XYZ file of N, CA and C in Angstrom:
372
model
N -10.991 -15.693 -4.134
C -9.990 -15.392 -3.198
C -9.017 -14.705 -4.113
N -8.785 -13.669 -3.781
C -7.973 -12.297 -4.397
C -6.694 -12.711 -4.254
N -5.926 -12.591 -5.441
C -4.368 -12.440 -5.650
C -3.336 -11.508 -5.842
N -2.724 -10.874 -5.568
C -2.053 -9.683 -5.202
C -0.951 -9.794 -5.696
N -0.295 -8.668 -6.721
C 0.946 -8.526 -7.191
C 1.486 -7.039 -7.314
N 2.480 -7.254 -6.561
C 2.987 -5.427 -6.456
C 4.072 -5.644 -7.643
N 4.305 -4.432 -8.008
C 5.409 -3.874 -8.733
C 5.710 -2.503 -8.600
N 6.826 -2.000 -9.168
C 7.310 -0.754 -9.133
C 8.158 0.096 -8.381
N 9.046 -1.481 -7.390
C 9.870 -0.980 -6.619
C 11.315 -0.812 -6.935
N 12.036 -0.526 -6.119
C 13.603 -0.122 -6.591
C 13.994 0.510 -5.953
N 15.483 1.278 -6.651
C 16.176 2.095 -5.750
C 16.295 3.679 -6.255
N 16.310 4.035 -5.367
C 15.789 6.031 -5.536
C 16.898 6.591 -4.531
N 17.262 8.015 -5.203
C 17.811 8.869 -4.030
C 17.023 9.540 -3.591
N 17.247 10.017 -2.392
C 16.455 10.823 -1.541
C 15.635 11.757 -2.626
N 14.521 12.392 -2.220
C 13.895 13.501 -2.989
C 13.453 12.778 -4.238
N 13.857 11.546 -4.510
C 13.120 10.998 -5.777
C 11.734 10.461 -5.485
N 11.246 9.724 -6.689
C 9.726 9.589 -6.784
C 9.719 7.902 -7.410
N 8.784 7.462 -6.794
C 8.396 6.067 -7.338
C 6.925 5.702 -7.409
N 6.338 4.943 -8.314
C 4.880 4.588 -7.958
C 4.629 3.200 -8.407
N 4.326 2.779 -7.085
C 3.823 1.131 -6.820
C 2.692 0.938 -7.535
N 2.244 -0.439 -8.087
C 1.365 -0.773 -8.206
C 0.812 -1.868 -7.825
N -0.611 -2.029 -7.668
C -0.886 -3.532 -7.001
C -2.157 -4.345 -7.742
N -1.858 -4.983 -8.599
C -2.726 -6.060 -9.576
C -3.328 -6.940 -8.831
N -4.501 -6.987 -9.205
C -5.452 -7.794 -8.472
C -6.099 -8.637 -9.375
N -6.117 -10.480 -9.172
C -6.955 -11.064 -9.792
C -7.524 -12.098 -8.866
N -8.628 -12.697 -9.540
C -9.170 -13.895 -8.837
C -10.687 -13.502 -7.605
N -10.789 -12.246 -7.813
C -11.737 -11.731 -6.957
C -12.414 -10.642 -7.360
N -13.444 -10.259 -6.615
C -14.036 -8.599 -7.217
C -13.514 -7.477 -6.467
N -12.463 -7.151 -6.985
C -11.524 -6.204 -6.677
C -12.306 -4.701 -6.054
N -13.656 -4.694 -6.537
C -14.304 -3.472 -6.093
C -14.948 -3.798 -4.317
N -14.798 -4.625 -3.936
C -15.538 -5.559 -2.906
C -14.271 -5.653 -1.731
N -13.477 -4.976 -2.039
C -12.549 -4.883 -1.067
C -11.973 -3.441 -0.578
N -11.621 -3.487 0.478
C -10.928 -2.465 1.255
C -9.546 -2.718 1.041
N -8.292 -1.472 0.551
C -7.178 -1.874 -0.006
C -6.380 -1.117 0.699
N -5.208 -1.706 0.837
C -3.958 -0.989 1.779
C -2.342 -1.280 1.206
N -1.701 -0.339 1.512
C -0.059 -0.587 1.401
C 0.380 -0.668 3.102
N 1.136 -1.397 2.908
C 1.851 -1.563 4.223
C 3.510 -1.489 3.969
N 4.252 -1.457 5.005
C 5.562 -1.753 4.727
C 6.322 -2.276 5.905
N 7.374 -2.875 5.746
C 8.012 -3.172 6.951
C 9.535 -3.131 6.332
N 10.211 -2.800 7.734
C 11.654 -2.309 7.479
C 12.794 -3.254 8.173
N 13.525 -3.814 7.874
C 14.438 -4.596 8.796
C 14.399 -4.579 10.416
N 14.056 -5.214 11.246
C 13.711 -5.303 12.518
C 12.637 -4.779 13.142
N 12.065 -4.384 11.812
C 10.906 -3.434 12.636
C 9.258 -4.101 12.243
N 8.082 -3.570 12.786
C 7.162 -4.114 12.593
C 6.423 -3.832 11.719
N 5.462 -4.707 10.779
C 4.588 -4.207 9.590
C 3.708 -2.630 10.165
N 3.844 -1.742 9.393
C 3.005 -0.838 9.592
C 2.474 -0.321 8.333
N 1.083 0.300 8.952
C 0.139 0.679 7.603
C 0.733 2.179 6.790
N 0.725 2.402 5.463
C 1.374 3.230 4.954
C 0.160 4.220 4.655
N -0.836 3.637 4.001
C -2.221 3.826 3.215
C -3.165 3.153 3.373
N -4.414 3.404 3.034
C -5.493 2.685 2.979
C -6.614 3.421 2.043
N -7.349 2.752 1.338
C -8.556 3.347 0.500
C -9.543 2.423 0.596
N -10.843 2.992 0.972
C -11.790 2.155 0.957
C -12.391 1.713 -0.496
N -13.355 1.049 -0.286
C -13.728 0.276 -1.802
C -14.120 1.063 -3.187
N -14.804 2.236 -2.604
C -15.254 3.284 -4.106
C -13.857 4.154 -4.015
N -13.206 4.239 -3.136
C -12.365 5.180 -3.399
C -12.395 6.693 -2.661
N -13.544 6.523 -2.295
C -13.813 7.896 -1.956
C -13.435 8.392 -0.116
N -12.510 7.384 0.586
C -12.178 7.818 1.809
C -10.750 7.150 1.672
N -9.519 7.687 2.091
C -8.262 7.571 2.461
C -7.619 7.625 3.980
N -6.525 6.599 3.968
C -5.935 7.408 5.394
C -4.647 6.986 4.847
N -3.955 7.967 5.632
C -2.289 8.017 5.324
C -1.615 7.854 6.852
N -0.802 7.307 7.138
C 0.340 7.287 8.260
C 0.583 8.997 8.249
N 0.718 9.237 9.439
C 1.581 10.994 9.435
C 2.729 10.838 9.098
N 3.683 9.690 8.844
C 5.213 10.005 8.258
C 4.819 9.946 6.809
N 4.124 9.662 6.155
C 4.073 9.966 4.554
C 3.031 10.979 4.076
N 1.947 11.442 4.842
C 1.013 12.508 4.414
C 1.805 13.535 3.981
N 1.201 13.789 2.679
C 1.809 15.471 1.880
C 2.783 14.633 1.120
N 3.206 13.320 1.092
C 4.152 12.922 -0.086
C 3.898 11.520 -0.654
N 2.727 10.833 -0.228
C 2.331 9.537 -0.816
C 0.684 9.909 -0.661
N 0.414 9.493 -1.995
C -1.060 9.233 -2.707
C -1.548 7.760 -2.956
N -2.700 7.552 -2.386
C -2.931 6.112 -2.789
C -4.133 6.401 -3.711
N -4.535 5.394 -4.633
C -5.349 5.718 -5.447
C -5.830 4.095 -6.213
N -6.833 4.139 -6.716
C -7.311 2.703 -6.959
C -8.197 2.850 -8.440
N -8.150 2.024 -9.276
C -8.882 1.803 -10.386
C -9.461 0.695 -10.376
N -11.194 0.629 -10.158
C -11.575 -0.620 -10.122
C -11.625 -1.453 -11.418
N -11.866 -0.906 -12.268
C -11.721 -0.977 -13.683
C -10.996 -1.741 -14.192
N -9.585 -1.674 -13.654
C -8.181 -2.238 -14.041
C -8.051 -3.137 -12.979
N -8.807 -3.181 -11.977
C -8.452 -4.059 -10.871
C -7.024 -4.079 -10.101
N -7.050 -2.474 -9.829
C -5.339 -2.121 -9.463
C -5.324 -0.994 -8.729
N -4.497 -0.918 -8.081
C -4.492 0.068 -6.751
C -2.987 0.441 -6.993
N -2.926 1.738 -6.845
C -1.515 2.421 -6.857
C -0.830 3.326 -5.521
N 0.302 3.491 -5.599
C 1.196 4.296 -4.352
C 1.706 5.219 -5.130
N 1.637 6.483 -5.344
C 2.566 7.840 -5.430
C 3.346 7.984 -4.406
N 4.794 7.577 -4.670
C 5.636 8.100 -3.338
C 6.538 9.192 -3.835
N 6.379 10.617 -3.354
C 7.202 11.636 -4.009
C 8.050 11.967 -2.335
N 9.199 12.600 -2.937
C 10.256 13.298 -2.009
C 10.351 12.194 -1.081
N 10.803 11.137 -1.203
C 11.055 9.867 -0.399
C 12.463 10.072 0.299
N 12.520 9.689 1.150
C 13.545 9.747 2.328
C 14.166 8.415 2.631
N 15.141 8.220 3.319
C 15.907 7.250 3.426
C 14.965 6.279 4.561
N 14.330 7.069 5.308
C 13.442 6.129 5.987
C 12.423 5.450 5.850
N 12.076 5.592 4.434
C 11.367 5.192 3.830
C 11.409 4.093 2.984
N 12.579 3.492 3.200
C 13.099 2.079 3.116
C 12.523 0.977 3.587
N 12.125 0.085 2.686
C 11.290 -0.918 3.342
C 11.109 -1.897 2.238
N 10.294 -3.103 2.483
C 9.319 -4.114 1.324
C 7.982 -3.533 1.613
N 7.696 -2.928 0.569
C 6.084 -2.693 0.840
C 5.236 -3.731 0.053
N 4.097 -3.923 0.975
C 3.140 -4.644 0.544
C 1.722 -4.131 0.062
N 0.605 -4.809 -0.659
C -0.373 -4.434 -0.681
C -1.443 -5.420 -0.072
N -2.261 -5.110 0.418
C -3.298 -6.220 1.065
C -4.899 -5.664 0.621
N -5.726 -6.676 0.893
C -6.999 -6.467 0.774
C -7.944 -7.101 1.763
N -8.844 -6.113 2.106
C -9.519 -6.542 3.401
C -11.073 -6.964 2.808
N -11.736 -7.984 3.894
C -13.187 -8.342 3.254
C -14.083 -6.927 4.294
N -13.410 -6.157 5.074
C -14.303 -5.338 5.955
C -15.152 -4.649 5.180
N -15.860 -3.959 5.518
C -17.003 -2.991 4.857
C -16.746 -1.475 5.082
N -15.872 -1.237 6.045
C -15.263 0.607 6.195
C -13.784 0.509 6.046
N -13.592 1.250 6.572
C -11.768 1.363 6.320
C -11.194 0.836 7.682
N -10.251 0.170 7.375
C -9.369 -0.664 8.151
C -8.010 -0.417 8.110
N -7.207 -0.141 9.063
C -5.735 0.295 9.113
C -4.941 -0.823 10.104
N -5.298 -1.634 10.862
C -4.607 -2.814 11.396
C -4.289 -4.031 10.416
N -2.949 -4.350 10.429
C -2.558 -5.659 9.253
C -3.845 -6.697 9.888
N -3.876 -6.947 10.918
C -5.142 -8.199 11.151
C -6.014 -8.202 10.583
N -6.546 -7.119 10.317
C -8.087 -6.565 9.263
C -7.561 -7.117 7.936
N -6.674 -7.552 7.520
C -6.676 -7.827 6.070
C -6.128 -9.196 5.962
N -7.050 -9.631 4.779
C -6.932 -11.231 4.841
C -6.079 -11.620 3.371
N -6.014 -10.896 2.589
C -5.009 -11.263 1.284
C -4.096 -10.311 1.428
N -2.828 -10.445 1.152
C -1.486 -9.977 0.964
C -0.795 -10.092 -0.088
N 0.214 -9.589 -1.109
C 1.042 -9.451 -1.955
C 2.477 -10.128 -1.470
N 3.256 -10.754 -2.147
C 4.644 -11.036 -2.067
C 5.846 -9.847 -1.538
N 5.471 -8.772 -1.740
C 5.751 -7.413 -1.404
C 6.713 -6.871 -2.634
N 7.196 -5.914 -2.620
C 8.314 -5.572 -3.400
C 9.084 -4.525 -2.690
N 10.487 -3.998 -2.810
C 11.626 -3.355 -2.396
C 11.465 -2.233 -2.761
N 11.703 -1.405 -1.764
C 11.935 0.293 -2.160
C 13.000 0.632 -1.082
N 14.286 0.798 -2.029
C 15.331 1.644 -0.985
C 15.679 3.028 -1.538
N 15.753 3.622 -0.465
C 16.246 5.512 -0.553
C 17.389 5.652 0.022
N 18.069 5.963 -1.026
C 19.941 6.240 -0.608
C 19.593 7.932 -0.295
N 20.559 8.234 0.557
C 20.820 9.463 1.028
C 21.761 10.380 -0.070
């Protein structure tokens, strides 16, 4: 069973950048589809980006396309989310998640393992 730990969140001004990391342990990282999700107060958890096991296919929510980049380093068992040109509406708790599915999945219920989350706050 894989354990996931996010880091890199914080407070940033609008237009700024942050890089989130998700370190995995206890499992074979390269065997999981990985995803970043976020949840703002009073809202449902939503997909931000996802990446297949090889890193050869990615998915982005429309709201972050062109601003966020998801990547993974299977040798380091780590996933990243580079967030540029941040907006106040990006404020949320960001979670990394792992799925045992063999192909791209974006629904939260398709992910079996979750990190504890990291807060991202973007001030205007």
